[in-house]
XYZ file of C-alpha atoms in Angstrom:
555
model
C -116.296 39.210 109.451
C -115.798 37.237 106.214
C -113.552 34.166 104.675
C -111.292 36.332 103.733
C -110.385 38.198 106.656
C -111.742 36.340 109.554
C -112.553 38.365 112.378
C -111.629 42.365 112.697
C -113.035 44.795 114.940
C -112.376 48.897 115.949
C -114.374 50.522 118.544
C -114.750 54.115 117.809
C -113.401 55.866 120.833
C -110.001 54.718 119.734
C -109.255 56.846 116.455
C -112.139 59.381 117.719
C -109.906 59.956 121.080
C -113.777 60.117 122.542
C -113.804 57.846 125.680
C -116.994 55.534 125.731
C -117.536 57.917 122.291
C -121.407 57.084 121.558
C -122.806 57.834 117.906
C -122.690 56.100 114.276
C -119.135 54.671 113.955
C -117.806 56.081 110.802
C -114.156 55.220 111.123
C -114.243 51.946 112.364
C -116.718 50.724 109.458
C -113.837 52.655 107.322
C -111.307 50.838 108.725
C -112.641 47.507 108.652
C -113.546 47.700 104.511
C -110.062 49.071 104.092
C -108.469 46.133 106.191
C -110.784 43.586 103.848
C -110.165 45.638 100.591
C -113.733 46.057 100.161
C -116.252 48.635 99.308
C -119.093 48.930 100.824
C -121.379 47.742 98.077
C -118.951 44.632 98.052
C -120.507 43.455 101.543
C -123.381 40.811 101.552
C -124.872 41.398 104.822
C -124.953 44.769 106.980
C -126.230 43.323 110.778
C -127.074 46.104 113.280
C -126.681 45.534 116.675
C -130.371 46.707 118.302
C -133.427 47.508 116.652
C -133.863 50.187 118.626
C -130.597 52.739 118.734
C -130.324 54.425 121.991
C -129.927 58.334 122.144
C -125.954 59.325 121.386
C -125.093 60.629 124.785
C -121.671 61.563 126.249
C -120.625 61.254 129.678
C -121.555 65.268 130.629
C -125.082 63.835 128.811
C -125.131 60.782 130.988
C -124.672 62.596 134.095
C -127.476 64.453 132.914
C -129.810 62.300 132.752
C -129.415 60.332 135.683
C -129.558 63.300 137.656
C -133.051 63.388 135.813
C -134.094 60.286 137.142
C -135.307 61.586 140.269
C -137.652 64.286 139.071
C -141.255 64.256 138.195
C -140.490 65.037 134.562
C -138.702 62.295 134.301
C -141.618 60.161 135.454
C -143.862 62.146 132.977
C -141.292 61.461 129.520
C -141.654 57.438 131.173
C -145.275 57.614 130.635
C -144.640 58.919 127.283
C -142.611 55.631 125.912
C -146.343 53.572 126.560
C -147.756 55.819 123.979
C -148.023 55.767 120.336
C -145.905 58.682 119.586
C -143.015 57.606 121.108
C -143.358 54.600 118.503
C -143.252 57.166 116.180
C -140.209 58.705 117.787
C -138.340 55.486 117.506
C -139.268 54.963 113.831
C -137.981 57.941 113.160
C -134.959 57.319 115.190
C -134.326 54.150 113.011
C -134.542 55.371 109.609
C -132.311 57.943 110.729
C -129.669 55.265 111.575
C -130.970 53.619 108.141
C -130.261 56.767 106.347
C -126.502 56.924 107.702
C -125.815 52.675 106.572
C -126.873 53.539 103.431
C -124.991 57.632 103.115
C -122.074 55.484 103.407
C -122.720 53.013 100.449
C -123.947 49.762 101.870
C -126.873 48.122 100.065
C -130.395 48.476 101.528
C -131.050 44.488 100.698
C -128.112 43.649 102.932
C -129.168 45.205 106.122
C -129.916 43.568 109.147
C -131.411 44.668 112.793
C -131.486 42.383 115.446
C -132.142 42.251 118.851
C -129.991 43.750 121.325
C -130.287 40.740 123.584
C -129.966 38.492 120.807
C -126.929 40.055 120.007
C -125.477 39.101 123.502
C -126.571 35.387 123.348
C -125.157 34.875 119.760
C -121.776 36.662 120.981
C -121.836 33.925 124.251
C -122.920 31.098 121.954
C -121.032 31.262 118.971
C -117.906 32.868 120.926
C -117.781 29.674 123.256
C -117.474 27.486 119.730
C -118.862 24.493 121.216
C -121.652 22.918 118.979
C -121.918 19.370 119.785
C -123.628 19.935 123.090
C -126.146 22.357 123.952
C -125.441 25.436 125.732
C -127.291 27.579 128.050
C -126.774 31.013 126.882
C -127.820 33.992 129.611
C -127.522 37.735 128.802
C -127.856 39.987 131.519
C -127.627 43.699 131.135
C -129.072 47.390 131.815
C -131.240 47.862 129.366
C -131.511 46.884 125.413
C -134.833 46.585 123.103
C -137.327 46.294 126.336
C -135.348 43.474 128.105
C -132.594 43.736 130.903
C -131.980 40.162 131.035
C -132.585 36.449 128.925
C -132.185 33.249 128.764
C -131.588 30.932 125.557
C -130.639 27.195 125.039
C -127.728 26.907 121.855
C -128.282 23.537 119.822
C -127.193 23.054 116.202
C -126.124 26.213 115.701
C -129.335 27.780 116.853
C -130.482 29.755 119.771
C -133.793 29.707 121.052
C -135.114 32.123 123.706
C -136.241 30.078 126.432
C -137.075 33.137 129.421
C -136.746 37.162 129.206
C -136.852 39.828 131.946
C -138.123 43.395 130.536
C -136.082 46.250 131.323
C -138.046 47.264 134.281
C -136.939 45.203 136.242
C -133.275 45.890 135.668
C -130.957 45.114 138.521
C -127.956 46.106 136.295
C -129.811 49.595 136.220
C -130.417 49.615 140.342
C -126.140 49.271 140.049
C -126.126 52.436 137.600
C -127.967 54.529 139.666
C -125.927 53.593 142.907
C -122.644 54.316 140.841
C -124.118 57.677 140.034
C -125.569 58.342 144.327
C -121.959 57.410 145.273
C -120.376 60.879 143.070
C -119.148 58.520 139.784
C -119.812 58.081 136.255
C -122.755 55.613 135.624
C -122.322 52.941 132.915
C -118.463 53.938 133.459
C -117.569 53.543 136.699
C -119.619 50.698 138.264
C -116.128 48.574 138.191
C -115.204 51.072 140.961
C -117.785 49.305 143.210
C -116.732 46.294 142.781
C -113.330 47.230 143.680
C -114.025 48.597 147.014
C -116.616 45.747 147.948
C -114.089 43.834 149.389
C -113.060 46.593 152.097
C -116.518 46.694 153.754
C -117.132 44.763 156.540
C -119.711 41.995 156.124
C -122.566 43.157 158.555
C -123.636 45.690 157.090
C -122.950 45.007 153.305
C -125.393 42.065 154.507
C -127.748 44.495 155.695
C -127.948 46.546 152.616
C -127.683 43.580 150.258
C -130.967 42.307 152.079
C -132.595 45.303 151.248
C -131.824 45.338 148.026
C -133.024 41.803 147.208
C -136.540 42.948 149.210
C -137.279 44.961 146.355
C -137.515 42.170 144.323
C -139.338 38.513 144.140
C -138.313 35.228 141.982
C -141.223 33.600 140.189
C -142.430 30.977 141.985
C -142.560 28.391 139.909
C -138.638 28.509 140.078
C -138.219 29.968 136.453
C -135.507 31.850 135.644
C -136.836 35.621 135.790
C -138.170 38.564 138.406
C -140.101 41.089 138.857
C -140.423 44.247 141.142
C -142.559 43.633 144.666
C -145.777 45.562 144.735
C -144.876 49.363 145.460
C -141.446 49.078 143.982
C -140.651 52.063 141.193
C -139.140 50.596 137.719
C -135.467 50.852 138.050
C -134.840 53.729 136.116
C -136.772 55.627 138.941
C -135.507 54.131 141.746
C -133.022 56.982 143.025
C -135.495 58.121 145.953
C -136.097 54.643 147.088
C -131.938 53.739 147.239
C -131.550 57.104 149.090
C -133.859 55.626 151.834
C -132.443 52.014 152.102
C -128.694 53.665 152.316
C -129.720 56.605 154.626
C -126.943 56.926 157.772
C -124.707 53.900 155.632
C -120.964 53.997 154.817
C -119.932 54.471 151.771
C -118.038 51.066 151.622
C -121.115 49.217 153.333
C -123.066 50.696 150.578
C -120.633 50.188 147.755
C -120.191 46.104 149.118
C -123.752 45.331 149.949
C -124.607 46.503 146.322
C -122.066 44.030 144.843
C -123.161 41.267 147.315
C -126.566 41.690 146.171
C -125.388 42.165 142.623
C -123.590 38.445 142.989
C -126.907 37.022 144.679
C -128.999 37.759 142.005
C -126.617 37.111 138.905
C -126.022 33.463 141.180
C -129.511 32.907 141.413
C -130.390 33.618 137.711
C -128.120 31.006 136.077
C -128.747 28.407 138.861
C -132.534 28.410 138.117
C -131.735 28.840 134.260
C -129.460 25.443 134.595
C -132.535 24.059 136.511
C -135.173 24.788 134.290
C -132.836 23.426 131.041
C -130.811 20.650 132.477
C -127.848 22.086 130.534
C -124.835 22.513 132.920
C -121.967 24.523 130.575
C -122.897 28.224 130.475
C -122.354 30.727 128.462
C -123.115 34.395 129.375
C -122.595 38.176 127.789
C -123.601 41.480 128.561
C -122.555 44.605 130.632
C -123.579 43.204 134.155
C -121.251 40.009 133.532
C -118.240 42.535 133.046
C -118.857 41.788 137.376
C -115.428 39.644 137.431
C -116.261 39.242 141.170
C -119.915 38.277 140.134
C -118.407 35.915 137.455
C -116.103 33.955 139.869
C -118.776 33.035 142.044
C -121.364 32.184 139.134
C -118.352 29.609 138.268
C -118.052 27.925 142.012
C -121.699 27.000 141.425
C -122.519 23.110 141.765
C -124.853 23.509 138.921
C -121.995 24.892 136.831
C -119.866 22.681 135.143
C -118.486 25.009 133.001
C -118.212 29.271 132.214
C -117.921 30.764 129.480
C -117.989 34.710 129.722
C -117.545 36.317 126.206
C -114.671 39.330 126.321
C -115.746 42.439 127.035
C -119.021 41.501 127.057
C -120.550 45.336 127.036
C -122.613 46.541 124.252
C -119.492 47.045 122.106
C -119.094 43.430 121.503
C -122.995 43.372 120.451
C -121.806 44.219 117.033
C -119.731 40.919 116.972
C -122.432 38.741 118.157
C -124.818 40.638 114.907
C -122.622 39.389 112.510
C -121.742 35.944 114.684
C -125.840 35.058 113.979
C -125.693 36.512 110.055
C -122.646 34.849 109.408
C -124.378 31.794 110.801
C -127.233 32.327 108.639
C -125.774 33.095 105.357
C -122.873 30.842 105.331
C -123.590 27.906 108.304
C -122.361 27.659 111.583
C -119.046 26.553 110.491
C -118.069 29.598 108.542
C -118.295 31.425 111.893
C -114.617 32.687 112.958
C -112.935 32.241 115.869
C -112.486 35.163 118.397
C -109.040 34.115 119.018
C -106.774 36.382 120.918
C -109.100 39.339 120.767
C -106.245 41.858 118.877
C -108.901 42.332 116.111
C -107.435 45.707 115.355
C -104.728 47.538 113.099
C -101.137 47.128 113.240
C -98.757 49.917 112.395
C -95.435 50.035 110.239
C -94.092 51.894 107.373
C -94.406 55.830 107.691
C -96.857 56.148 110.835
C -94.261 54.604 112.794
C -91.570 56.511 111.531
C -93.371 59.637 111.799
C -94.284 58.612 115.852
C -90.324 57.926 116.022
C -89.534 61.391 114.288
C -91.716 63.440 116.891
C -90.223 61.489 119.582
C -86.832 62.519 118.691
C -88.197 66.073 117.851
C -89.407 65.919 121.874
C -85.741 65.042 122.795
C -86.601 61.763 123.428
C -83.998 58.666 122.102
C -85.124 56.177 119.693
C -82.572 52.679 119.597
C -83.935 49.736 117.185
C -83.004 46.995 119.516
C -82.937 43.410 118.550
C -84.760 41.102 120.856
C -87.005 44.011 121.990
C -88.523 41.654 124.489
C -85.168 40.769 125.973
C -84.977 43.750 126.464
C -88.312 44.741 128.234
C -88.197 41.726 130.421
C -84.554 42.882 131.463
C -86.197 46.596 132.558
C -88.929 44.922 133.788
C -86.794 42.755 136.110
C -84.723 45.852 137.196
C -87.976 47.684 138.559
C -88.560 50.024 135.598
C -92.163 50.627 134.757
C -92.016 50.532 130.550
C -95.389 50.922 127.768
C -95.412 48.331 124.866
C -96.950 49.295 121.590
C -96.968 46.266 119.243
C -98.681 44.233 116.701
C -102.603 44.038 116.080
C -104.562 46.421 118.505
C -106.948 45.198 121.845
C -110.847 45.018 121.068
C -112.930 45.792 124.370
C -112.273 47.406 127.789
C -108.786 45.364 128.485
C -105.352 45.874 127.357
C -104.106 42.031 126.579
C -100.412 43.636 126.594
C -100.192 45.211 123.049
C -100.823 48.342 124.122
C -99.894 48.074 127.475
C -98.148 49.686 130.529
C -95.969 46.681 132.052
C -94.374 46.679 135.455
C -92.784 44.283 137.573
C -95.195 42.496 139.924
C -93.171 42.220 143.042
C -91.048 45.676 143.029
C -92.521 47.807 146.006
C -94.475 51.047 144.948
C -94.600 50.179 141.480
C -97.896 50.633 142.039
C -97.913 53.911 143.499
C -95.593 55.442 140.614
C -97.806 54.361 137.968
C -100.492 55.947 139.693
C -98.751 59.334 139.921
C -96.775 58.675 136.225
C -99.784 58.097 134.088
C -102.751 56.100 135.428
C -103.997 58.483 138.894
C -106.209 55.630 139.752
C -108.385 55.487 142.626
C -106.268 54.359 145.903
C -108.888 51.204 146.764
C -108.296 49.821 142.955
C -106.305 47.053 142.242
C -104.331 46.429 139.033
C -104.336 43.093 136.881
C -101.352 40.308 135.707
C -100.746 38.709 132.370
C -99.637 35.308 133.368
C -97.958 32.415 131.405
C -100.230 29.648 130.805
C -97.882 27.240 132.035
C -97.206 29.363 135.517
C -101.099 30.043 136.243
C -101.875 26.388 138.136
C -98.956 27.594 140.331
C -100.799 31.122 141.025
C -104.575 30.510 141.188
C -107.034 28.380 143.042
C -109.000 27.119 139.642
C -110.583 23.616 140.052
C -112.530 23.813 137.226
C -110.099 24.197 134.826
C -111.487 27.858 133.935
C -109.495 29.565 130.685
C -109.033 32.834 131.564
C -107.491 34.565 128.207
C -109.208 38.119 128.294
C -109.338 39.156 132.215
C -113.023 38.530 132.112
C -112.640 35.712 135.387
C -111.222 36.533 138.687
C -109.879 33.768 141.209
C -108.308 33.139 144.291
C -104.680 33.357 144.812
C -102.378 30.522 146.108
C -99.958 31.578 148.301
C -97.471 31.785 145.719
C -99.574 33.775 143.787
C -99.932 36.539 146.479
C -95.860 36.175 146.915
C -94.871 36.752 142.929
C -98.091 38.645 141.368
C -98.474 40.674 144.734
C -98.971 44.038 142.362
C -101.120 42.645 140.236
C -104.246 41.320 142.187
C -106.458 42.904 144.952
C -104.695 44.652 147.801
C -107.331 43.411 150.261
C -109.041 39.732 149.564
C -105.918 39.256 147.167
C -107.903 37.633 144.268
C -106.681 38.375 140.797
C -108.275 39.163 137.106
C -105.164 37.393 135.184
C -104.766 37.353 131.548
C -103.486 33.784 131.162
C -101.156 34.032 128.055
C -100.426 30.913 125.974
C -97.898 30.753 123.094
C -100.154 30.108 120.783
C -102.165 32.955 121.033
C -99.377 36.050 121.112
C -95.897 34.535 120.604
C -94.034 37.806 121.260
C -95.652 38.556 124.359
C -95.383 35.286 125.854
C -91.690 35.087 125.175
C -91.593 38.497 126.852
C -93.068 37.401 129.736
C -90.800 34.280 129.291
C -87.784 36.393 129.343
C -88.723 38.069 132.493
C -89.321 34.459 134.071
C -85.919 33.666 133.147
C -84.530 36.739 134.700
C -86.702 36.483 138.132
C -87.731 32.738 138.476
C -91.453 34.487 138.170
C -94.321 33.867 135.967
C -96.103 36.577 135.373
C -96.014 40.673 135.284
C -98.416 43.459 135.942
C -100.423 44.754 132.827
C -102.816 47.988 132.555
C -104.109 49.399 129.747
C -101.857 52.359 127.665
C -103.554 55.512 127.912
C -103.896 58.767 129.556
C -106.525 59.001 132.462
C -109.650 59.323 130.963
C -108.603 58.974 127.790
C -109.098 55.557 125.504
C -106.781 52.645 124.669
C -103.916 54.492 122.389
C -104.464 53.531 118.596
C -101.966 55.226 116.767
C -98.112 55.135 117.136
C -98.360 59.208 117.202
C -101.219 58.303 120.591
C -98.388 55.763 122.213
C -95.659 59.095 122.375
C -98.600 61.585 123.073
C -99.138 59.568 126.147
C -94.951 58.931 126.986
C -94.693 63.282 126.094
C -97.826 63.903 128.508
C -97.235 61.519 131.433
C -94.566 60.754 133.797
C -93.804 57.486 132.232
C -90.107 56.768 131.022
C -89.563 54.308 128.037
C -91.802 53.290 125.196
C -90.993 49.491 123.251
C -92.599 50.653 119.864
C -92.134 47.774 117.411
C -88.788 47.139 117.514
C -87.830 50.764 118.399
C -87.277 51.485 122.612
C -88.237 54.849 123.139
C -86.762 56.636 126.470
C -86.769 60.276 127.659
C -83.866 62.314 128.335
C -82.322 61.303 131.535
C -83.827 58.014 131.392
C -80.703 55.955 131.924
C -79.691 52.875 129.743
């Protein structure tokens, strides 16, 4: 982040090909100095997301440790973290991280720790852009530097922490631990919840969601934080007491009344926080408010006048809002850069896209330069064929935003179904998301608030309309929809693409999933985009200007 090159981000799962790939990101950092032409000595300020680095775990190391959870040692290494030498451990653990900032150059003067929760609020607050007024900034997450959860007012281009929840208490932790109970990956698969919640039947997700907000109380003095009842294990111990309240339950009861509760609490948290601040236009970041379910009904609030819900708002935007609050610092508020489209990443040309198109060919595969590529993608798309799109600056976060994308039409019946069994193998309950145009989403989606909704983050209600033309793009059963509304402005090339196909089918919008193998990241290279057309079931490839097709393919 600099005046020079604005804004650029890499997570490190992308050129690692390490899903959720936890550990010191070497490449990105490498990256981002070569896409500013620095070196590392050149940069003024180094700003480190936490003080406190948590443990580099993968997801066989997760699993691990929440199966852990439940057992008296893991109740003896909690009382460990109240005693001095676990202060010692984490000293240790941070001049290890020191030790790697400065292996790779960077001047010890220039670094930075701050808060993990800080980090979120800054991302909210500076991300939203809006200065004049004050905002109410609330973070809400698992766990990160003691707290699971605060609350900030942003004035002047300053934030001041207002309330905080320690990470006790964390309800985004109770959601963890039921992703794990229910056979998943936890801090990977809670999304999988929240996409069967809507199958339940209300009784009983009522039931459990009552018993779930029973382990908890609201101060009474109707401030903005919580605390465990009397009795009630901290969070990351609460296995034993879940397996009671779900004992004899359905999986989809279970799975609903956890997101019901989950909504309830997220609900009450801002309403109270707009309460106790008279500020009415929200911000909010961190993992739990990656809820798009959650986030739609924090924005039907009365209190709410306005939601803002920073872009994949996970810990691997933290390092954005770090450098949001130095930036801030060392050059004033206005220096701060915009987060724009979110495609903070490398573009390819030159030889790494003509050595992708010479391995393609080497597979058997035929590569035509086509002029108008998205002509010609909307015409496929029209005709029912299911095609990836590899162009221009790559995605930051957990969405594809359609440059490295698998696009579909959103109307063509089992679409759905063949991306499934092509590429994506999906769980059957899980519904898939729409870019929209900008000028096509009042016609699609019940917002009377006037939400933006650039980066998936939001989910609404469909018109009828909407559940006629974007039918394969929003929830097979309560038929809402997480729509990336696409403006002109913001990617040219795919909005005329999607402009194209509007021309060809009278609709505004088409289906959009992320371009990658299951269980692999968000393709990075050119070389990834034909890995995953060689290893999958899909058929054609738009790669730049280049349409990629497999034998047999057709024309």
């Amino acid at each position: 982040m600099g005046d020079r090159v604005g804004l650029v981000a890499l997570q490190e799962e992308r050129p690692t090909r390490e899903k959720n790939h936890s550990g010191f990101p070497y490449k990105s950092i490498e990256f981002v100095l070569n896409h500013a032409g620095l070196r590392p000595a050149d940069v003024d300020v180094v700003a480190l997301a936490g003080v406190h680095q948590p443990p580099d775990r993968n997801r066989q190391g997760i699993l691990a440790e929440f199966e852990r959870t439940g057992t008296y040692a893991s109740r003896l290494k909690g009382s460990f973290r109240k005693t001095p030498v676990f202060k010692i451990h984490q000293q240790r653990r941070r001049r290890e991280r020191l030790s790697k900032v400065l292996g790779m150059g960077f001047r010890a003067d220039a670094i930075r720790f701050i808060d993990h929760h800080t980090c979120h609020a800054a991302s909210a607050f500076f991300g939203r852009r809006e200065f004049s007024d004050p905002t109410l900034v609330v973070t809400c997450d698992g766990a990160g530097d003691g707290l699971c959860a605060s609350v900030s007012v942003g004035a002047e281009g300053q934030l001041l922490r207002r309330f905080e929840v320690p990470w006790s208490e964390s309800f985004g932790i109770l959601y963890a631990q039921v992703t794990y109970l229910q056979g998943m990956v936890p801090l990977e698969h809670e999304y999988k919840i929240m996409g069967m919640a809507p199958y339940a039947k209300g009784g009983p997700a009522a039931r459990i969601a009552d018993r779930l907000n029973g382990l908890f109380e609201w101060a009474g003095d109707g401030k903005p934080v919580w605390r465990r009842r009397n009795g009630v294990p901290h969070m990351y111990y609460i296995q034993s007491t879940l397996n009671e309240i779900f004992h004899r339950e359905r999986f989809d009861s279970i799975m609903a009344g956890t997101q019901l509760f989950t909504e309830r609490m997220l609900c009450e948290l801002v309403r109270r926080a707009v309460r106790s601040t008279g500020i009415r236009r929200v911000a909010v970041s961190g993992g739990v408010f990656m809820n798009v379910k959650a986030n739609k009904e924090i924005l039907a609030l009365d209190e709410v006048d306005e939601l803002f819900v920073f872009p994949s708002c996970g810990d691997e935007t933290n390092a954005i809002g770090a450098c949001y609050l130095e930036c801030a610092r060392f050059r004033g508020v206005d220096s701060v850069p915009s987060i724009g489209t979110f495609l903070l990443g490398p573009s390819w040309s030159g030889a790494a896209v003509d050595a992708a198109l010479t391995r393609a060919a080497a597979l058997g595969m035929t590569v035509t330069r086509v002029e108008g590529i998205e002509r010609e993608v909307a015409r496929r798309l029209a005709e029912g064929q299911v095609v990836a799109r590899f162009w221009g600056r790559e995605e930051f976060g957990a969405r594809s935003l359609g440059n490295r994308a698998i696009l579909a039409n959103p109307i063509r019946k089992g679409v759905i179904q063949e991306i499934n069994e092509a590429v994506k193998n999906r769980d059957f309950w899980m519904p898939f998301a729409a870019s929209v145009l900008d000028e096509a989403a009042p016609l699609y989606f019940v917002n009377p608030k006037q939400a933006a909704s650039p980066y998936m983050i939001l989910s609404f209600d469909t018109t009828q309309k909407g559940k006629d033309d974007l039918a394969n793009g929003i929830h097979p059963y309560d038929k809402t929809c997480r729509p990336q509304i696409v403006s002109r402005e913001a990617n040219p090339d795919y909005w005329k693409l999607i402009d194209e196909f509007r021309h060809l089918t009278g609709i505004g919008g088409i289906v959009n999933t992320s371009l990658n193998l299951h269980g692999d990241p968000l393709v990075h290279t050119p070389l990834d985009a034909i890995t995953v057309l060689e290893r999958s079931e899909l058929r054609h490839l738009a790669l730049n200007e280049f349409l990629v097709q497999k034998a047999g393919s057709g024309r």
